[in-house]
Coordinates of C-alpha atoms and ligand atoms in Angstrom, one line a residue:
X48 CA 26.8 42.2 -26.3
X49 CA 27.2 39.2 -23.9
X50 CA 28.0 36.0 -26.4
X51 CA 25.2 34.7 -25.2
X52 CA 23.5 37.2 -26.6
X53 CA 25.3 37.2 -30.1
X54 CA 24.6 33.0 -30.2
X55 CA 20.9 34.2 -29.8
X56 CA 20.9 37.0 -32.3
X57 CA 22.5 34.7 -34.5
X58 CA 20.4 31.4 -34.2
X59 CA 17.1 33.8 -35.0
X60 CA 18.2 34.3 -38.6
X61 CA 18.0 33.0 -42.2
X62 CA 19.6 34.2 -44.9
X63 CA 18.0 32.7 -48.6
X64 CA 17.6 33.3 -51.8
X65 CA 15.0 32.3 -53.9
X66 CA 15.9 30.6 -57.3
X67 CA 14.4 30.0 -59.8
X68 CA 13.1 29.9 -63.8
X69 CA 11.9 32.8 -64.7
X70 CA 8.7 33.1 -64.8
X71 CA 7.6 30.0 -62.2
X72 CA 5.9 32.3 -60.0
X73 CA 9.5 34.0 -57.9
X74 CA 8.4 37.5 -57.7
X75 CA 4.5 36.0 -57.0
X76 CA 6.2 34.0 -54.0
X77 CA 8.5 37.5 -53.7
X78 CA 4.9 39.5 -52.8
X79 CA 3.0 37.1 -50.4
X80 CA 5.7 35.8 -47.9
X81 CA 6.0 39.7 -47.5
X82 CA 2.3 39.6 -47.5
X83 CA 2.3 36.5 -45.4
X84 CA 4.0 38.0 -42.4
X85 CA 2.7 41.2 -42.4
X86 CA 6.1 43.5 -44.1
X87 CA 3.1 44.3 -46.5
X88 CA -0.4 45.0 -46.1
X89 CA -1.4 45.2 -50.4
X90 CA -3.2 42.6 -51.4
X91 CA -3.5 41.8 -54.9
X92 CA -1.2 40.1 -57.5
X93 CA 1.6 41.6 -60.0
X94 CA 0.3 41.9 -62.5
X95 CA 0.9 42.9 -66.1
X96 CA 4.5 42.0 -68.5
X97 CA 6.9 42.9 -66.4
X98 CA 7.4 46.6 -68.9
X99 CA 12.0 46.4 -69.8
X100 CA 14.5 43.8 -69.2
X101 CA 16.8 46.6 -67.3
X102 CA 14.8 46.5 -64.4
X103 CA 18.1 45.5 -60.9
X104 CA 15.4 43.5 -59.1
X105 CA 12.6 41.9 -60.4
X106 CA 11.2 43.9 -57.0
X107 CA 11.1 47.6 -59.0
X108 CA 8.5 45.3 -60.9
X109 CA 6.4 45.2 -57.5
X110 CA 6.8 49.1 -55.9
X111 CA 6.2 50.2 -60.0
X112 CA 2.8 47.4 -59.8
X113 CA 2.2 48.8 -56.7
X114 CA 3.7 52.0 -55.7
X115 CA 4.7 50.3 -52.3
X116 CA 8.7 50.8 -52.0
X117 CA 10.5 48.2 -51.9
X118 CA 13.1 48.6 -54.5
X119 CA 16.4 46.6 -53.0
X120 CA 17.1 43.1 -53.7
X121 CA 17.9 41.7 -49.9
X122 CA 14.5 42.0 -48.1
X123 CA 14.5 41.4 -44.0
X124 CA 11.1 40.8 -42.7
X125 CA 10.3 39.1 -39.4
X126 CA 8.1 35.4 -39.3
X127 CA 7.7 33.6 -35.1
X128 CA 10.3 36.1 -34.0
X129 CA 12.5 35.0 -36.8
X130 CA 14.5 37.3 -38.4
X131 CA 14.5 36.3 -42.0
X132 CA 16.4 38.3 -44.5
X133 CA 15.6 37.7 -48.5
X134 CA 17.4 37.8 -51.0
X135 CA 17.1 38.3 -55.0
X136 CA 19.0 37.1 -57.6
X137 CA 18.4 38.5 -61.2
X138 CA 16.0 37.5 -63.1
X139 CA 18.2 37.3 -66.8
X140 CA 17.8 35.2 -68.8
X141 CA 21.5 35.6 -68.9
X142 CA 23.0 32.9 -66.3
X143 CA 24.6 35.9 -65.6
X144 CA 27.7 36.2 -62.4
X145 CA 25.9 38.4 -60.3
X146 CA 23.6 35.6 -59.2
X147 CA 26.8 33.4 -58.3
X148 CA 28.2 36.2 -56.3
X149 CA 24.3 36.6 -54.5
X150 CA 24.2 32.3 -53.5
X151 CA 27.5 33.3 -51.6
X152 CA 25.9 35.2 -49.2
X153 CA 22.4 32.5 -47.6
X154 CA 22.5 29.9 -46.1
X155 CA 19.3 28.3 -48.1
X156 CA 18.0 28.7 -51.1
X157 CA 13.9 28.1 -51.8
X158 CA 13.7 26.4 -55.5
X159 CA 10.5 28.0 -57.1
X160 CA 9.4 24.7 -60.3
X161 CA 6.0 25.9 -62.9
X162 CA 4.8 22.9 -61.9
X163 CA 3.5 22.6 -65.7
X164 CA 7.3 23.1 -66.7
X165 CA 9.1 21.4 -64.3
X166 CA 12.9 21.5 -63.8
X167 CA 13.9 23.9 -66.3
X168 CA 17.8 25.1 -67.8
X169 CA 18.1 28.2 -65.4
X170 CA 17.2 26.0 -62.5
X171 CA 19.7 23.8 -63.9
X172 CA 22.3 26.4 -63.7
X173 CA 20.9 27.3 -60.2
X174 CA 20.8 24.0 -58.4
X175 CA 24.6 23.7 -60.4
X176 CA 25.5 27.3 -57.7
X177 CA 24.1 25.7 -54.2
X178 CA 25.3 23.1 -54.8
X179 CA 29.3 24.0 -55.3
X180 CA 29.2 25.1 -51.0
X181 CA 26.1 23.1 -50.8
X182 CA 23.5 24.9 -50.0
X183 CA 20.2 24.0 -48.5
X184 CA 17.8 24.2 -50.7
X185 CA 13.6 23.1 -49.7
X186 CA 10.9 23.1 -53.3
X187 CA 8.1 24.7 -53.9
X188 CA 6.3 23.2 -57.0
X189 CA 4.3 25.7 -57.7
X190 CA 0.9 26.6 -59.9
X191 CA -1.2 23.6 -59.4
X192 CA -3.9 26.0 -59.5
X193 CA -4.0 25.3 -63.1
X194 CA -2.8 21.5 -65.0
X195 CA 0.3 20.8 -64.5
X196 CA 2.5 17.1 -64.6
X197 CA 2.2 14.3 -62.8
X198 CA 3.0 14.8 -59.3
X199 CA 5.7 11.9 -59.1
X200 CA 7.3 12.2 -63.2
X201 CA 8.3 15.9 -61.5
X202 CA 10.0 14.8 -58.4
X203 CA 11.5 12.4 -60.6
X204 CA 12.6 15.0 -63.5
X205 CA 14.0 16.8 -60.0
X206 CA 15.8 13.7 -59.0
X207 CA 17.6 13.0 -62.2
X208 CA 18.0 16.1 -63.7
X209 CA 18.9 18.1 -60.9
X210 CA 21.0 15.4 -59.1
X211 CA 19.1 15.6 -55.7
X212 CA 16.3 13.5 -53.4
X213 CA 13.4 14.7 -53.0
X214 CA 11.4 14.4 -50.0
X215 CA 7.9 15.6 -50.0
X216 CA 6.2 17.5 -47.1
X217 CA 3.5 18.1 -48.3
X218 CA 0.8 16.4 -51.7
X219 CA -1.0 18.1 -53.8
X220 CA -4.7 16.7 -53.9
X221 CA -5.9 17.9 -57.9
X222 CA -4.5 20.2 -60.0
X223 CA -6.4 23.6 -62.3
X224 CA -10.1 23.0 -61.8
X225 CA -9.9 20.2 -59.4
X226 CA -6.8 21.8 -56.7
X227 CA -8.4 20.8 -53.4
X228 CA -5.4 21.1 -51.1
X229 CA -2.6 19.3 -49.8
X230 CA -1.5 16.8 -47.4
X231 CA 1.0 17.0 -44.8
X232 CA 2.7 13.5 -44.8
X233 CA 4.7 14.7 -41.4
X234 CA 1.5 16.3 -39.5
X235 CA -1.5 14.6 -41.0
X236 CA -3.8 17.0 -43.0
X237 CA -5.4 18.2 -44.8
X238 CA -5.2 21.6 -45.7
X239 CA -8.0 22.7 -48.3
X240 CA -7.5 24.9 -51.4
X241 CA -9.9 28.3 -51.6
X242 CA -8.6 30.3 -54.4
X243 CA -7.5 33.8 -53.2
X244 CA -5.0 36.0 -53.0
X245 CA -5.7 39.0 -50.1
X246 CA -5.3 37.0 -47.3
X247 CA -2.7 39.2 -46.7
X248 CA -0.2 37.3 -42.9
X249 CA -3.5 34.8 -42.3
X250 CA -3.6 31.6 -42.8
X251 CA -7.3 30.2 -43.7
X252 CA -6.9 27.6 -44.8
X253 CA -9.8 25.1 -43.2
X254 CA -7.2 21.9 -41.7
X255 CA -9.4 18.2 -41.9
X256 CA -7.5 15.7 -39.7
X257 CA -6.5 12.3 -40.8
X258 CA -5.9 11.8 -44.9
X259 CA -8.7 8.1 -44.2
X260 CA -11.2 10.8 -43.0
X261 CA -14.5 10.6 -44.5
X262 CA -15.6 14.2 -44.7
X263 CA -12.6 13.6 -47.5
X264 CA -14.8 11.5 -49.4
X265 CA -18.0 13.3 -48.8
X266 CA -15.9 16.6 -50.0
X267 CA -14.2 15.4 -53.8
X268 CA -13.9 11.1 -53.7
X269 CA -12.5 11.2 -56.7
X270 CA -9.3 13.6 -56.4
X271 CA -8.9 12.0 -52.9
X272 CA -9.1 8.4 -53.8
X273 CA -6.7 9.2 -56.4
X274 CA -4.2 10.8 -53.5
X275 CA -4.4 8.0 -51.9
X276 CA -3.2 5.6 -54.5
X277 CA -0.6 7.8 -55.0
X278 CA 0.0 8.3 -51.7
X279 CA 0.8 4.7 -51.2
X280 CA 3.5 5.0 -54.3
X281 CA 4.7 7.8 -52.3
X282 CA 5.4 6.5 -49.1
X283 CA 6.9 3.4 -51.2
X284 CA 9.4 4.6 -54.0
X285 CA 10.9 8.6 -52.3
X286 CA 12.7 9.4 -49.4
X287 CA 11.7 10.8 -45.8
X288 CA 13.2 13.5 -44.9
X289 CA 16.3 13.7 -43.5
X290 CA 17.6 16.9 -41.6
X291 CA 21.2 16.1 -41.5
X292 CA 21.2 15.0 -46.3
X293 CA 19.4 18.7 -45.9
X294 CA 21.3 20.7 -44.3
X295 CA 24.2 18.6 -46.5
X296 CA 22.4 20.1 -49.6
X297 CA 21.9 16.3 -50.6
X298 CA 17.7 16.4 -50.4
X299 CA 14.8 18.4 -50.6
X300 CA 12.0 19.0 -49.2
X301 CA 9.6 19.3 -51.6
X302 CA 6.0 21.4 -50.9
X303 CA 2.6 21.7 -53.6
X304 CA 1.2 25.1 -53.8
X305 CA -0.4 28.8 -55.9
X306 CA 2.5 31.0 -55.2
X307 CA -0.8 33.7 -56.9
X308 CA -3.4 32.2 -54.4
X309 CA -0.8 32.2 -51.5
X310 CA -1.9 28.1 -51.2
X311 CA 1.4 26.5 -49.4
X312 CA 3.5 30.1 -48.5
X313 CA 2.7 29.2 -44.6
X314 CA 4.0 25.9 -45.4
X315 CA 7.4 27.3 -46.5
X316 CA 7.9 29.5 -44.2
X317 CA 8.0 27.6 -41.4
X318 CA 10.1 24.6 -43.4
X319 CA 12.1 27.6 -43.4
X320 CA 12.5 28.4 -40.1
X321 CA 12.6 24.8 -38.4
X322 CA 14.7 23.0 -41.0
X323 CA 16.7 25.8 -42.4
X324 CA 20.3 26.2 -41.0
X325 CA 21.2 29.9 -39.1
X326 CA 23.8 31.9 -40.3
X327 CA 26.8 29.4 -40.4
X328 CA 31.2 29.7 -40.2
X329 CA 32.7 32.0 -43.5
X330 CA 36.4 31.1 -44.6
X331 CA 38.6 33.6 -44.5
X332 CA 42.4 33.3 -45.6
X333 CA 43.6 33.1 -42.4
X334 CA 41.4 31.6 -40.9
X335 CA 37.7 30.9 -40.2
X336 CA 34.9 32.8 -38.5
X337 CA 32.0 31.8 -36.7
X338 CA 28.5 34.0 -36.6
X339 CA 28.7 34.8 -33.0
X340 CA 32.1 35.8 -32.0
X341 CA 31.8 39.8 -30.5
X342 CA 33.5 41.5 -32.9
X343 CA 32.0 42.6 -36.3
X344 CA 33.5 41.0 -39.8
X345 CA 31.5 41.4 -43.0
X346 CA 31.7 40.7 -47.1
X347 CA 31.1 42.6 -49.6
X348 CA 28.7 40.3 -52.9
X349 CA 27.2 42.7 -54.3
X350 CA 27.4 46.4 -55.6
X351 CA 24.2 48.1 -57.1
X352 CA 24.1 51.7 -58.8
X353 CA 20.8 54.1 -59.1
X354 CA 18.4 51.9 -56.5
X355 CA 17.2 55.0 -56.8
X356 CA 17.2 56.8 -59.9
X357 CA 17.0 60.3 -58.2
X358 CA 19.8 59.7 -55.5
X359 CA 22.3 59.0 -58.2
X360 CA 23.8 55.3 -54.9
X361 CA 25.2 53.0 -55.1
X362 CA 24.6 51.1 -52.2
X363 CA 27.6 48.0 -51.1
X364 CA 25.6 45.3 -50.4
X365 CA 27.8 43.7 -47.1
X366 CA 26.7 40.6 -45.5
X367 CA 27.6 40.1 -41.6
X368 CA 29.5 36.9 -41.1
X369 CA 30.4 37.8 -37.6
X370 CA 29.9 40.4 -33.9
X371 CA 27.6 42.9 -34.2
X372 CA 27.2 45.8 -36.3
X373 CA 25.9 48.6 -34.8
X374 CA 25.5 52.6 -36.2
X375 CA 28.4 55.0 -35.7
X376 CA 30.9 52.3 -35.0
X377 CA 34.1 52.2 -37.2
X378 CA 34.7 49.3 -40.1
X379 CA 37.8 49.2 -41.0
X380 CA 38.0 48.8 -45.1
X381 CA 40.8 46.3 -45.0
X382 CA 41.7 46.6 -49.0
X383 CA 42.7 50.1 -47.7
X384 CA 43.3 49.9 -44.3
X385 CA 41.2 52.1 -44.0
X386 CA 38.5 53.1 -41.0
X387 CA 35.5 53.6 -42.6
X388 CA 32.9 55.9 -40.4
X389 CA 29.5 53.5 -40.2
X390 CA 26.9 56.5 -40.1
X391 CA 25.1 56.4 -42.9
X392 CA 24.1 52.4 -43.5
X393 CA 21.2 50.8 -44.7
X394 CA 19.0 48.1 -44.1
X395 CA 16.8 46.7 -45.3
X396 CA 13.1 46.5 -44.4
X397 CA 10.2 45.3 -46.9
X398 CA 8.9 48.2 -46.8
X399 CA 11.4 51.1 -47.0
X400 CA 15.7 51.6 -46.6
X401 CA 16.0 52.3 -42.5
X402 CA 19.3 53.3 -40.5
X403 CA 20.4 50.7 -39.1
X404 CA 20.1 49.7 -35.7
X405 CA 22.8 46.9 -35.4
X406 CA 23.2 43.8 -37.6
X407 CA 24.8 40.5 -37.0
X408 CA 24.7 38.4 -39.1
X409 CA 23.9 36.6 -41.8
X410 CA 22.1 40.5 -41.6
X411 CA 23.4 42.6 -45.4
X412 CA 22.9 46.3 -44.4
X413 CA 23.8 48.3 -46.9
X414 CA 27.5 50.4 -47.4
X415 CA 27.4 53.4 -49.3
X416 CA 29.0 53.9 -51.4
X417 CA 31.7 56.5 -53.3
X418 CA 33.8 55.0 -55.6
X419 CA 36.2 52.5 -53.2
X420 CA 34.4 49.4 -52.3
X421 CA 34.3 47.2 -54.6
X422 CA 33.2 43.2 -55.2
X423 CA 33.9 40.9 -52.2
X424 CA 35.8 43.8 -49.9
X425 CA 36.0 42.3 -47.0
X426 CA 35.4 44.6 -43.1
X427 CA 36.7 44.4 -39.6
X428 CA 37.2 45.9 -36.0
X429 CA 40.9 45.7 -37.3
X430 CA 41.6 42.2 -37.7
X431 CA 43.0 41.4 -41.3
X432 CA 40.6 39.3 -42.2
X433 CA 40.3 38.4 -46.2
X434 CA 36.9 36.0 -46.5
X435 CA 37.3 33.7 -49.4
X436 CA 34.8 32.7 -51.9
X437 CA 33.2 35.5 -54.0
X438 CA 34.1 35.0 -57.2
X439 CA 35.1 36.1 -60.4
X440 CA 34.6 34.1 -63.9
X441 CA 36.3 34.2 -66.9
X442 CA 35.1 36.0 -69.4
X443 CA 33.2 33.8 -72.9
X444 CA 31.8 36.5 -74.3
X445 CA 34.1 39.7 -75.0
X446 CA 33.5 43.6 -76.8
X447 CA 36.1 45.6 -77.4
X448 CA 34.4 49.7 -77.2
X449 CA 35.1 53.2 -79.0
X450 CA 33.1 56.5 -78.5
X451 CA 31.5 58.1 -80.9
X452 CA 32.6 61.6 -79.8
X453 CA 35.8 61.5 -78.4
X454 CA 35.2 64.1 -75.6
X455 CA 33.1 62.4 -73.5
X456 CA 35.8 59.3 -73.1
X457 CA 36.9 60.7 -69.5
X458 CA 33.0 59.7 -69.2
X459 CA 33.1 56.3 -70.5
X460 CA 36.7 55.7 -68.8
X461 CA 34.0 56.8 -65.2
X462 CA 30.8 54.2 -66.2
X463 CA 33.0 52.1 -66.6
X464 CA 35.7 51.7 -64.3
X465 CA 32.2 51.9 -61.9
X466 CA 30.1 49.2 -64.0
X467 CA 33.1 47.5 -64.3
X468 CA 33.3 46.7 -60.2
X469 CA 29.7 46.4 -59.4
X470 CA 30.4 43.1 -61.6
X471 CA 27.6 44.7 -64.2
X472 CA 30.3 43.5 -67.3
X473 CA 34.3 42.7 -67.1
X474 CA 36.7 45.5 -68.3
X475 CA 39.9 45.0 -69.5
X476 CA 42.1 47.2 -69.9
X477 CA 44.5 46.4 -72.7
X478 CA 48.3 47.0 -72.3
X479 CA 48.5 47.5 -75.6
X480 CA 46.0 49.5 -78.3
X481 CA 43.2 52.2 -77.0
X482 CA 39.8 49.9 -77.2
X483 CA 38.8 48.5 -73.9
X484 CA 37.5 45.1 -73.8
X485 CA 34.1 44.3 -72.3
X486 CA 33.6 40.9 -70.8
X487 CA 30.4 38.7 -70.0
X488 CA 28.8 35.5 -69.2
X489 CA 25.5 36.4 -70.5
X490 CA 25.2 38.8 -74.2
X491 CA 22.2 40.4 -72.1
X492 CA 25.0 42.2 -69.5
X493 CA 26.7 44.2 -72.8
X494 CA 23.0 45.3 -73.8
X495 CA 22.6 47.1 -69.7
X496 CA 26.0 48.3 -69.8
X497 CA 25.3 49.5 -73.2
X498 CA 21.4 51.3 -72.0
X499 CA 23.1 51.7 -68.5
X500 CA 26.8 54.2 -70.0
X501 CA 23.7 56.3 -72.7
X502 CA 20.8 56.7 -69.4
X503 CA 23.4 57.0 -66.7
X504 CA 26.9 58.9 -67.9
X505 CA 25.6 60.5 -71.5
X506 CA 27.4 58.1 -73.6
X507 CA 26.8 56.7 -76.3
X508 CA 29.5 54.2 -76.9
X509 CA 30.3 51.3 -79.9
X510 CA 30.5 47.2 -78.8
X511 CA 32.0 45.7 -82.0
X512 CA 32.6 42.1 -81.7
X513 CA 36.4 41.2 -80.9
X514 CA 38.5 38.2 -81.6
X515 CA 38.7 37.4 -78.4
X516 CA 38.2 33.5 -77.1
X517 CA 38.7 33.4 -73.4
X518 CA 40.3 35.7 -70.9
X519 CA 42.6 33.3 -68.4
X520 CA 44.3 35.3 -65.2
X521 CA 48.4 35.3 -64.8
X522 CA 50.5 34.9 -62.3
X523 CA 53.2 33.2 -61.0
X524 CA 56.0 32.9 -58.0
X525 CA 58.4 33.4 -60.3
X526 CA 58.3 37.5 -60.9
X527 CA 61.6 37.4 -63.7
X528 CA 59.2 34.9 -65.6
X529 CA 56.3 37.2 -65.1
X530 CA 57.6 40.5 -65.7
X531 CA 59.1 38.8 -69.3
X532 CA 56.1 36.9 -69.7
X533 CA 55.3 40.8 -69.9
X534 CA 57.1 41.8 -72.0
X535 CA 57.0 38.9 -75.3
X536 CA 53.4 38.9 -74.8
X537 CA 51.5 42.2 -73.9
X538 CA 49.6 42.2 -77.1
X539 CA 48.1 39.9 -76.3
X540 CA 47.7 41.4 -72.2
X541 CA 45.4 43.2 -69.7
X542 CA 44.7 44.9 -66.9
X543 CA 40.8 43.7 -64.9
X544 CA 39.1 47.3 -63.6
X545 CA 41.0 45.6 -60.0
X546 CA 44.3 46.0 -62.3
X547 CA 44.8 42.3 -62.0
X548 CA 47.3 40.6 -65.2
X549 CA 45.1 38.7 -67.4
X550 CA 45.6 37.1 -70.7
X551 CA 43.2 37.2 -73.8
X552 CA 43.1 34.6 -75.8
X553 CA 42.4 34.3 -79.7
X554 CA 41.9 30.6 -79.3
X555 CA 41.6 27.6 -78.0
X556 CA 44.6 26.8 -79.1
X557 CA 46.7 29.4 -79.0
X558 CA 45.8 29.6 -74.8
X559 CA 47.1 25.5 -75.2
X560 CA 49.8 26.3 -76.8
X561 CA 50.8 29.6 -75.0
X562 CA 50.0 27.6 -71.8
X563 CA 52.7 25.0 -72.6
X564 CA 55.2 27.3 -73.9
X565 CA 55.0 29.0 -70.3
X566 CA 55.4 26.7 -67.6
X567 CA 55.7 29.0 -65.0
X568 CA 53.2 30.8 -65.5
X569 CA 49.9 30.5 -63.9
X570 CA 46.4 30.6 -66.2
X571 CA 43.2 31.5 -63.7
X572 CA 39.8 30.5 -64.7
X573 CA 38.1 32.2 -62.7
X574 CA 39.5 34.6 -59.5
X575 CA 38.6 35.4 -56.1
X576 CA 39.0 39.0 -55.3
X577 CA 42.6 40.1 -53.9
Ligands
G4P58 P1 8.7 35.5 -61.8 O1 9.6 36.5 -60.9 O2 10.5 33.5 -62.0 O3 9.0 35.6 -63.5 O4 7.6 35.3 -62.0 P2 6.1 35.8 -61.8 O5 6.2 35.6 -60.5 O6 6.2 37.2 -62.2 O7 5.4 35.1 -62.4 C1 5.4 34.8 -64.2 C2 3.8 34.4 -63.9 O8 3.2 33.6 -63.6 C3 3.3 35.6 -63.8 O9 1.6 35.6 -64.8 C4 1.9 35.2 -62.4 O10 0.9 35.9 -62.1 C5 1.9 33.7 -62.6 N1 1.9 32.6 -61.2 C6 2.8 32.6 -60.7 N2 2.5 32.1 -59.4 C7 0.9 31.4 -59.7 C8 0.2 30.7 -59.2 O11 0.1 30.3 -58.5 N3 -0.6 30.5 -60.2 C9 -0.8 30.6 -61.7 N4 -1.7 30.4 -61.9 N5 -0.1 32.1 -62.2 C10 0.7 32.3 -61.2 P3 2.0 37.3 -65.4 O12 2.8 38.3 -65.1 O13 0.4 37.9 -64.8 O14 1.2 37.3 -66.6 P4 1.5 36.2 -67.9 O15 3.4 35.4 -68.0 O16 1.2 34.7 -67.9 O17 1.8 36.1 -68.7

């Protein structure tokens, strides 16, 4: 394949995640994006409460409620001759590491805000994660069919709390019962709102040209006058859209609408295609990798078990970083130093899981994992490239694990090994002592692991609190010093799931004293995949 062909394929790809506080409308919007692009044909809303907090993906909820097969954390669909890869971020209240790693695999993000509530806690955390990589953000202010907060106040809150400039692209006319539509500032057009949920793939909004069009005064004089007044303020006080500032992650274009009514969705998709970046270069240990290089490469950012409970499969999600992936090709698993035949690699179409024939930078492919693949693993056609920037965070919560039935020890070890590799929890094996230690960032992770140990591995485990304050991965250039450290502090040391030496500190004071006493040992609060 020629360089141009690969470059063209890369240029027409967009890979993004939706980030939001729970209940802001992420699931609804995902479904509408799929409906809009024609990827799924069913219309209607995702009704009812989420049934269980253990759902691996919010899309599983769509699947359950709608009887369609979308269970996956990744979905690919076509829109305007572009290939869109949409990645789910876990919907847990507890901020999980998994989310961070998903965000390392995208080129942009769509932030959904419940306009009745404004900026919420989870949004702040997620945005901070995006900021680490200067990921461009498109903002959607949702739920305008309800009573929401003041528009200008909302923008002000985004700017002051999230520290990102807002450039409104559309502006709402009214809200709740008198939500009339949105005005598009760049096109000088008003799109009229008609409630309804069944607008699969079509754009039925009536458009009126010009904010001063007298038709608007005939239709809704009060609201349009209010909007005109507001727009004067907006034009004076807010920033005009600046593509460069958006791409640098300093400014976010803001759209208003109602996901449930499929209103405002087209504008978001268009913004992603017109403005969001195509897949970019990625850093590896030896060099930076360009997406349009001839040779295939990629990294694993997530492992998910039991996507289909009938087959106990585990899938490694790999983001293609360069070249062309072709079915049947040999990929080199760089950590293990051996080839993996890529025959049953799958892609995630909106309505099914299909065999991948080919994939390019930005695409996510699913590699069946029989226990050899870990988060952070890199694959290539042979070149020794280890992609960087896929971190693990030092956990903040710890539990020691025992089992009721000692005969189940093997299953417990297997379960924890697999859940550890998957990134569901961090697993530490102390150098001394038999009980394994689990580390998590959010407390809900323990509940998920306990329930999965029971359901998937048949192990009844007991989790007990333990007196560990934090963990630090340790390393040293001085191997004799490291051996000495191990000998002296063995009581506080453990190996993590990938055998990295870790210091488990009982309290803050202990940690700083130990750091002082062992100046040649380095203590790391994050670890990148080795
Ligand atoms: P999430 O994935 O971000 O957690 O949110 P989800 O899409 O599940 O939406 C959360 C609730 O908000 C859902 O209500 C959904 O119907 C509603 N919603 C989403 N978009 C809109 C919108 O544009 N307008 C209005 N009015 N509601 C919207 P639910 O699950 O049916 O019930 P409940 O949570 O309201 O009880």
